[in-house]
């Protein structure tokens, strides 16, 4: 039975990946593993992840695993994409609005997470420093993005000032610290979620920063979440 299923899935004409059922099953598994925000689960159920990876890897697209997308980079695990977006939704502004508002994504990669974010925000601005990936994401998103997603080729550590401020900011690559530009471009009530080097150089942790305004004054409240594993946040473009 399993072999027959595998054979059917491997057949190019009948990958079976276009059916919503495959994604629903992935979402059920993610739910069992702890994702709980229905809006996020719905968005994950909607975006065809197999269209963002090479054909040879498409069969693995609905497993909860990161996959290579070329140039030494990877598409993030669906559970991690879901987790980061749940954290964004739990921020003050997003909670009140019921949507993510204007989102800045650092590290477009193949564009998968940008597509998920576009289901949940008003506008998505996504920056990638590797030209071939920026171009690949543009192709991947061409048929599905409408005009909600704006892809930028550049160094995401600088954010993207022309479209700031952002209500939500999410990074798919982790550096030593949170770049100052990200804080400067975060709207009042906004929330940032990013991987960052753990203190003492022990891997990475997910960091949440809220832009809080109290009595007319801004400050940033930082909290540290679980350990994670993201590709490095690098400087400059290539
Ligand atoms: N969100 C992506 C994940 C891509 S992996 C997806 O859904 O597929 C992270 C990406 O961050 C890589 O493509 C890497 O090139 C990019 N990256 C690393 N440092 C960056 C920087 N300073 N600015 C923009 N992108 C960066």
mmCIF file of C-alpha atoms and ligand atoms in Angstrom:
data_model
loop_
_atom_site.group_PDB
_atom_site.id
_atom_site.type_symbol
_atom_site.label_atom_id
_atom_site.label_comp_id
_atom_site.label_asym_id
_atom_site.label_seq_id
_atom_site.Cartn_x
_atom_site.Cartn_y
_atom_site.Cartn_z
ATOM 1 C CA UNK A 1 0.000 0.000 0.000
ATOM 2 C CA UNK A 2 2.711 2.456 1.047
ATOM 3 C CA UNK A 3 4.784 1.440 -1.962
ATOM 4 C CA UNK A 4 1.813 1.929 -4.260
ATOM 5 C CA UNK A 5 1.208 5.341 -2.730
ATOM 6 C CA UNK A 6 4.857 6.264 -3.183
ATOM 7 C CA UNK A 7 4.846 5.076 -6.780
ATOM 8 C CA UNK A 8 1.720 7.047 -7.529
ATOM 9 C CA UNK A 9 3.171 10.142 -5.924
ATOM 10 C CA UNK A 10 6.447 9.791 -7.760
ATOM 11 C CA UNK A 11 4.764 9.599 -11.145
ATOM 12 C CA UNK A 12 5.283 13.034 -12.698
ATOM 13 C CA UNK A 13 1.750 13.316 -14.023
ATOM 14 C CA UNK A 14 0.189 12.178 -10.807
ATOM 15 C CA UNK A 15 2.257 13.740 -8.083
ATOM 16 C CA UNK A 16 -1.007 14.232 -6.266
ATOM 17 C CA UNK A 17 0.488 17.328 -4.689
ATOM 18 C CA UNK A 18 -1.962 19.726 -6.236
ATOM 19 C CA UNK A 19 -4.761 18.427 -4.111
ATOM 20 C CA UNK A 20 -5.741 20.395 -1.052
ATOM 21 C CA UNK A 21 -5.939 17.083 0.822
ATOM 22 C CA UNK A 22 -2.166 16.694 0.949
ATOM 23 C CA UNK A 23 -1.826 20.097 2.563
ATOM 24 C CA UNK A 24 -4.709 19.461 4.946
ATOM 25 C CA UNK A 25 -2.916 16.361 6.197
ATOM 26 C CA UNK A 26 0.248 18.380 6.753
ATOM 27 C CA UNK A 27 -1.782 20.946 8.688
ATOM 28 C CA UNK A 28 -3.356 18.214 10.839
ATOM 29 C CA UNK A 29 0.117 16.992 11.767
ATOM 30 C CA UNK A 30 1.314 20.523 12.547
ATOM 31 C CA UNK A 31 -1.719 20.947 14.786
ATOM 32 C CA UNK A 32 -0.857 17.781 16.677
ATOM 33 C CA UNK A 33 2.631 19.137 17.129
ATOM 34 C CA UNK A 34 1.363 22.319 18.728
ATOM 35 C CA UNK A 35 0.403 24.958 16.154
ATOM 36 C CA UNK A 36 -2.954 26.305 17.208
ATOM 37 C CA UNK A 37 -3.788 29.579 15.445
ATOM 38 C CA UNK A 38 -6.481 28.681 12.909
ATOM 39 C CA UNK A 39 -5.630 31.625 10.659
ATOM 40 C CA UNK A 40 -2.040 30.436 10.376
ATOM 41 C CA UNK A 41 -3.104 26.834 9.806
ATOM 42 C CA UNK A 42 -5.496 27.961 7.063
ATOM 43 C CA UNK A 43 -2.732 29.915 5.351
ATOM 44 C CA UNK A 44 -0.391 26.906 5.495
ATOM 45 C CA UNK A 45 -3.203 24.798 4.064
ATOM 46 C CA UNK A 46 -3.571 27.176 1.162
ATOM 47 C CA UNK A 47 -0.030 27.765 -0.126
ATOM 48 C CA UNK A 48 1.260 25.045 -2.490
ATOM 49 C CA UNK A 49 4.714 24.469 -0.949
ATOM 50 C CA UNK A 50 5.686 21.942 -3.644
ATOM 51 C CA UNK A 51 5.690 24.726 -6.216
ATOM 52 C CA UNK A 52 8.552 26.410 -4.348
ATOM 53 C CA UNK A 53 11.028 23.521 -4.479
ATOM 54 C CA UNK A 54 12.751 21.608 -7.275
ATOM 55 C CA UNK A 55 10.656 18.901 -8.903
ATOM 56 C CA UNK A 56 12.908 16.201 -7.472
ATOM 57 C CA UNK A 57 12.098 17.389 -3.953
ATOM 58 C CA UNK A 58 8.412 18.091 -4.509
ATOM 59 C CA UNK A 59 7.455 14.728 -3.080
ATOM 60 C CA UNK A 60 8.880 15.843 0.282
ATOM 61 C CA UNK A 61 7.234 19.257 0.210
ATOM 62 C CA UNK A 62 4.522 18.384 2.731
ATOM 63 C CA UNK A 63 6.819 16.779 5.255
ATOM 64 C CA UNK A 64 7.817 18.979 8.140
ATOM 65 C CA UNK A 65 11.348 19.412 6.983
ATOM 66 C CA UNK A 66 13.587 22.116 5.591
ATOM 67 C CA UNK A 67 14.715 21.474 2.002
ATOM 68 C CA UNK A 68 17.580 22.820 -0.110
ATOM 69 C CA UNK A 69 16.675 25.622 -2.528
ATOM 70 C CA UNK A 70 20.149 26.082 -4.016
ATOM 71 C CA UNK A 71 22.999 28.492 -3.226
ATOM 72 C CA UNK A 72 23.505 26.830 0.148
ATOM 73 C CA UNK A 73 20.111 28.014 1.411
ATOM 74 C CA UNK A 74 17.004 26.177 2.574
ATOM 75 C CA UNK A 75 13.245 26.628 2.644
ATOM 76 C CA UNK A 76 12.191 26.708 6.299
ATOM 77 C CA UNK A 77 10.214 23.895 7.936
ATOM 78 C CA UNK A 78 6.443 24.522 7.827
ATOM 79 C CA UNK A 79 6.267 24.161 11.621
ATOM 80 C CA UNK A 80 8.868 26.897 12.032
ATOM 81 C CA UNK A 81 7.146 29.191 9.520
ATOM 82 C CA UNK A 82 3.903 28.588 11.434
ATOM 83 C CA UNK A 83 5.499 29.175 14.808
ATOM 84 C CA UNK A 84 7.056 32.483 13.788
ATOM 85 C CA UNK A 85 3.795 33.739 12.306
ATOM 86 C CA UNK A 86 1.897 32.700 15.444
ATOM 87 C CA UNK A 87 4.344 34.780 17.453
ATOM 88 C CA UNK A 88 3.745 37.745 15.122
ATOM 89 C CA UNK A 89 -0.008 37.392 15.605
ATOM 90 C CA UNK A 90 0.414 37.457 19.372
ATOM 91 C CA UNK A 91 1.953 40.961 19.200
ATOM 92 C CA UNK A 92 -0.172 43.838 20.449
ATOM 93 C CA UNK A 93 -0.891 45.520 17.104
ATOM 94 C CA UNK A 94 -1.629 42.296 15.218
ATOM 95 C CA UNK A 95 -3.892 41.089 18.033
ATOM 96 C CA UNK A 96 -5.941 44.265 17.854
ATOM 97 C CA UNK A 97 -6.090 44.398 14.070
ATOM 98 C CA UNK A 98 -6.610 40.686 13.542
ATOM 99 C CA UNK A 99 -4.075 40.718 10.713
ATOM 100 C CA UNK A 100 -0.339 41.239 10.378
ATOM 101 C CA UNK A 101 -0.534 44.668 8.750
ATOM 102 C CA UNK A 102 2.487 45.634 6.691
ATOM 103 C CA UNK A 103 5.095 42.899 6.952
ATOM 104 C CA UNK A 104 8.838 42.997 6.311
ATOM 105 C CA UNK A 105 10.482 39.634 5.671
ATOM 106 C CA UNK A 106 14.264 39.291 5.705
ATOM 107 C CA UNK A 107 15.448 36.399 3.531
ATOM 108 C CA UNK A 108 12.963 35.731 0.717
ATOM 109 C CA UNK A 109 14.672 32.487 -0.296
ATOM 110 C CA UNK A 110 12.272 30.715 -2.642
ATOM 111 C CA UNK A 111 9.363 32.912 -1.579
ATOM 112 C CA UNK A 112 7.345 30.307 0.320
ATOM 113 C CA UNK A 113 7.033 32.172 3.592
ATOM 114 C CA UNK A 114 6.282 35.410 1.729
ATOM 115 C CA UNK A 115 3.306 33.648 0.132
ATOM 116 C CA UNK A 116 2.073 32.460 3.543
ATOM 117 C CA UNK A 117 2.536 35.959 5.001
ATOM 118 C CA UNK A 118 0.576 37.459 2.099
ATOM 119 C CA UNK A 119 -2.435 35.418 3.230
ATOM 120 C CA UNK A 120 -2.285 37.089 6.632
ATOM 121 C CA UNK A 121 -1.083 40.653 6.130
ATOM 122 C CA UNK A 122 -1.987 43.756 4.175
ATOM 123 C CA UNK A 123 1.320 43.998 2.352
ATOM 124 C CA UNK A 124 4.529 41.951 2.345
ATOM 125 C CA UNK A 125 7.926 43.431 1.579
ATOM 126 C CA UNK A 126 10.566 40.721 1.308
ATOM 127 C CA UNK A 127 14.313 41.222 0.934
ATOM 128 C CA UNK A 128 16.876 38.748 -0.441
ATOM 129 C CA UNK A 129 20.621 39.310 -0.802
ATOM 130 C CA UNK A 130 21.282 36.556 -3.380
ATOM 131 C CA UNK A 131 20.204 37.641 -6.850
ATOM 132 C CA UNK A 132 19.486 34.133 -8.200
ATOM 133 C CA UNK A 133 17.141 33.433 -5.274
ATOM 134 C CA UNK A 134 15.486 36.824 -5.565
ATOM 135 C CA UNK A 135 14.809 36.021 -9.240
ATOM 136 C CA UNK A 136 13.620 32.506 -8.428
ATOM 137 C CA UNK A 137 11.169 33.831 -5.839
ATOM 138 C CA UNK A 138 9.815 36.315 -8.373
ATOM 139 C CA UNK A 139 9.113 33.416 -10.748
ATOM 140 C CA UNK A 140 7.602 31.239 -8.012
ATOM 141 C CA UNK A 141 5.315 34.015 -6.863
ATOM 142 C CA UNK A 142 4.379 35.376 -10.285
ATOM 143 C CA UNK A 143 1.166 33.416 -10.563
ATOM 144 C CA UNK A 144 -0.033 33.860 -7.011
ATOM 145 C CA UNK A 145 1.037 37.143 -5.551
ATOM 146 C CA UNK A 146 -1.273 39.744 -7.029
ATOM 147 C CA UNK A 147 0.266 43.000 -5.948
ATOM 148 C CA UNK A 148 0.539 42.263 -2.259
ATOM 149 C CA UNK A 149 4.166 41.089 -2.263
ATOM 150 C CA UNK A 150 7.024 43.427 -3.045
ATOM 151 C CA UNK A 151 10.360 41.658 -3.592
ATOM 152 C CA UNK A 152 13.508 43.647 -2.930
ATOM 153 C CA UNK A 153 17.049 42.645 -3.892
ATOM 154 C CA UNK A 154 19.320 44.005 -1.177
ATOM 155 C CA UNK A 155 20.903 43.595 2.232
ATOM 156 C CA UNK A 156 18.066 42.917 4.636
ATOM 157 C CA UNK A 157 20.123 43.990 7.645
ATOM 158 C CA UNK A 158 19.307 47.522 6.525
ATOM 159 C CA UNK A 159 15.592 46.799 6.335
ATOM 160 C CA UNK A 160 13.765 48.737 3.632
ATOM 161 C CA UNK A 161 13.272 52.330 4.736
ATOM 162 C CA UNK A 162 11.171 53.567 1.776
ATOM 163 C CA UNK A 163 8.190 51.421 2.816
ATOM 164 C CA UNK A 164 8.673 51.606 6.597
ATOM 165 C CA UNK A 165 7.269 51.450 9.219
ATOM 166 C CA UNK A 166 6.336 47.774 9.426
ATOM 167 C CA UNK A 167 3.756 46.307 11.778
ATOM 168 C CA UNK A 168 5.404 42.893 11.649
ATOM 169 C CA UNK A 169 8.988 41.945 10.852
ATOM 170 C CA UNK A 170 10.218 38.386 10.473
ATOM 171 C CA UNK A 171 13.715 37.156 9.649
ATOM 172 C CA UNK A 172 14.596 33.782 8.121
ATOM 173 C CA UNK A 173 18.327 34.166 8.802
ATOM 174 C CA UNK A 174 20.084 34.803 12.083
ATOM 175 C CA UNK A 175 22.941 37.121 13.024
ATOM 176 C CA UNK A 176 24.832 38.058 16.167
ATOM 177 C CA UNK A 177 22.280 40.658 17.179
ATOM 178 C CA UNK A 178 19.162 42.445 15.967
ATOM 179 C CA UNK A 179 20.209 45.077 13.380
ATOM 180 C CA UNK A 180 19.328 48.623 14.547
ATOM 181 C CA UNK A 181 17.479 49.354 11.263
ATOM 182 C CA UNK A 182 14.891 46.681 12.090
ATOM 183 C CA UNK A 183 14.005 48.398 15.358
ATOM 184 C CA UNK A 184 13.999 51.808 13.682
ATOM 185 C CA UNK A 185 11.543 50.543 11.035
ATOM 186 C CA UNK A 186 9.195 48.745 13.432
ATOM 187 C CA UNK A 187 5.864 50.582 13.881
ATOM 188 C CA UNK A 188 4.566 51.407 17.365
ATOM 189 C CA UNK A 189 2.690 48.322 18.569
ATOM 190 C CA UNK A 190 4.692 46.286 16.055
ATOM 191 C CA UNK A 191 6.491 43.026 16.688
ATOM 192 C CA UNK A 192 9.672 41.511 15.300
ATOM 193 C CA UNK A 193 10.512 37.789 15.348
ATOM 194 C CA UNK A 194 14.032 36.711 14.416
ATOM 195 C CA UNK A 195 16.628 34.033 15.074
ATOM 196 C CA UNK A 196 19.742 35.301 16.778
ATOM 197 C CA UNK A 197 22.979 33.855 18.145
ATOM 198 C CA UNK A 198 22.378 32.485 21.629
ATOM 199 C CA UNK A 199 24.417 34.046 24.422
ATOM 200 C CA UNK A 200 27.730 32.267 24.816
ATOM 201 C CA UNK A 201 27.736 31.162 21.176
ATOM 202 C CA UNK A 202 25.553 28.115 21.777
ATOM 203 C CA UNK A 203 23.552 27.965 18.546
ATOM 204 C CA UNK A 204 20.570 30.213 17.896
ATOM 205 C CA UNK A 205 17.430 31.222 19.717
ATOM 206 C CA UNK A 206 14.244 32.841 18.498
ATOM 207 C CA UNK A 207 13.950 36.408 19.737
ATOM 208 C CA UNK A 208 10.781 38.506 19.937
ATOM 209 C CA UNK A 209 10.959 42.300 20.160
ATOM 210 C CA UNK A 210 7.896 44.486 20.760
ATOM 211 C CA UNK A 211 7.794 48.204 20.040
ATOM 212 C CA UNK A 212 5.851 49.484 23.022
ATOM 213 C CA UNK A 213 4.662 53.055 23.427
ATOM 214 C CA UNK A 214 3.878 54.180 26.960
ATOM 215 C CA UNK A 215 3.033 57.751 27.895
ATOM 216 C CA UNK A 216 4.148 58.863 24.483
ATOM 217 C CA UNK A 217 7.537 57.222 24.768
ATOM 218 C CA UNK A 218 8.838 54.309 22.724
ATOM 219 C CA UNK A 219 10.749 51.422 24.112
ATOM 220 C CA UNK A 220 11.567 47.916 22.952
ATOM 221 C CA UNK A 221 10.758 44.835 24.980
ATOM 222 C CA UNK A 222 12.743 41.749 24.124
ATOM 223 C CA UNK A 223 12.037 38.138 25.018
ATOM 224 C CA UNK A 224 13.819 34.930 24.153
ATOM 225 C CA UNK A 225 12.000 31.828 22.951
ATOM 226 C CA UNK A 226 13.150 28.340 21.986
ATOM 227 C CA UNK A 227 16.370 27.227 20.291
ATOM 228 C CA UNK A 228 16.221 27.253 16.473
ATOM 229 C CA UNK A 229 18.428 26.577 13.486
ATOM 230 C CA UNK A 230 18.506 29.099 10.656
ATOM 231 C CA UNK A 231 21.045 29.966 7.979
ATOM 232 C CA UNK A 232 23.363 32.889 8.841
ATOM 233 C CA UNK A 233 22.348 36.490 8.259
ATOM 234 C CA UNK A 234 25.100 37.778 5.989
ATOM 235 C CA UNK A 235 26.010 41.283 4.940
ATOM 236 C CA UNK A 236 26.101 42.755 1.456
ATOM 237 C CA UNK A 237 24.565 41.328 -1.704
ATOM 238 C CA UNK A 238 25.724 38.723 -4.205
HETATM 239 N N1 LIG B 1 11.745 32.495 3.915
HETATM 240 C C1 LIG B 1 12.506 31.644 3.047
HETATM 241 C C2 LIG B 1 13.675 31.026 3.777
HETATM 242 C C3 LIG B 1 14.943 31.236 3.060
HETATM 243 S S1 LIG B 1 16.409 30.835 3.949
HETATM 244 C C4 LIG B 1 11.629 30.600 2.390
HETATM 245 O O1 LIG B 1 10.429 30.527 2.685
HETATM 246 O O2 LIG B 1 12.115 29.882 1.545
HETATM 247 C C5 LIG B 1 16.989 32.440 4.401
HETATM 248 C C6 LIG B 1 17.372 33.372 3.299
HETATM 249 O O3 LIG B 1 17.929 34.522 3.903
HETATM 250 C C7 LIG B 1 18.421 32.862 2.330
HETATM 251 O O4 LIG B 1 17.901 32.878 1.033
HETATM 252 C C8 LIG B 1 19.575 33.876 2.459
HETATM 253 O O5 LIG B 1 20.216 34.168 1.249
HETATM 254 C C9 LIG B 1 18.845 35.084 2.997
HETATM 255 N N2 LIG B 1 19.678 36.076 3.666
HETATM 256 C C10 LIG B 1 20.736 35.894 4.503
HETATM 257 N N3 LIG B 1 21.219 37.081 4.907
HETATM 258 C C11 LIG B 1 20.454 38.043 4.316
HETATM 259 C C12 LIG B 1 20.464 39.471 4.314
HETATM 260 N N4 LIG B 1 21.373 40.174 5.000
HETATM 261 N N5 LIG B 1 19.533 40.116 3.581
HETATM 262 C C13 LIG B 1 18.602 39.441 2.859
HETATM 263 N N6 LIG B 1 18.560 38.090 2.806
HETATM 264 C C14 LIG B 1 19.464 37.396 3.524
#
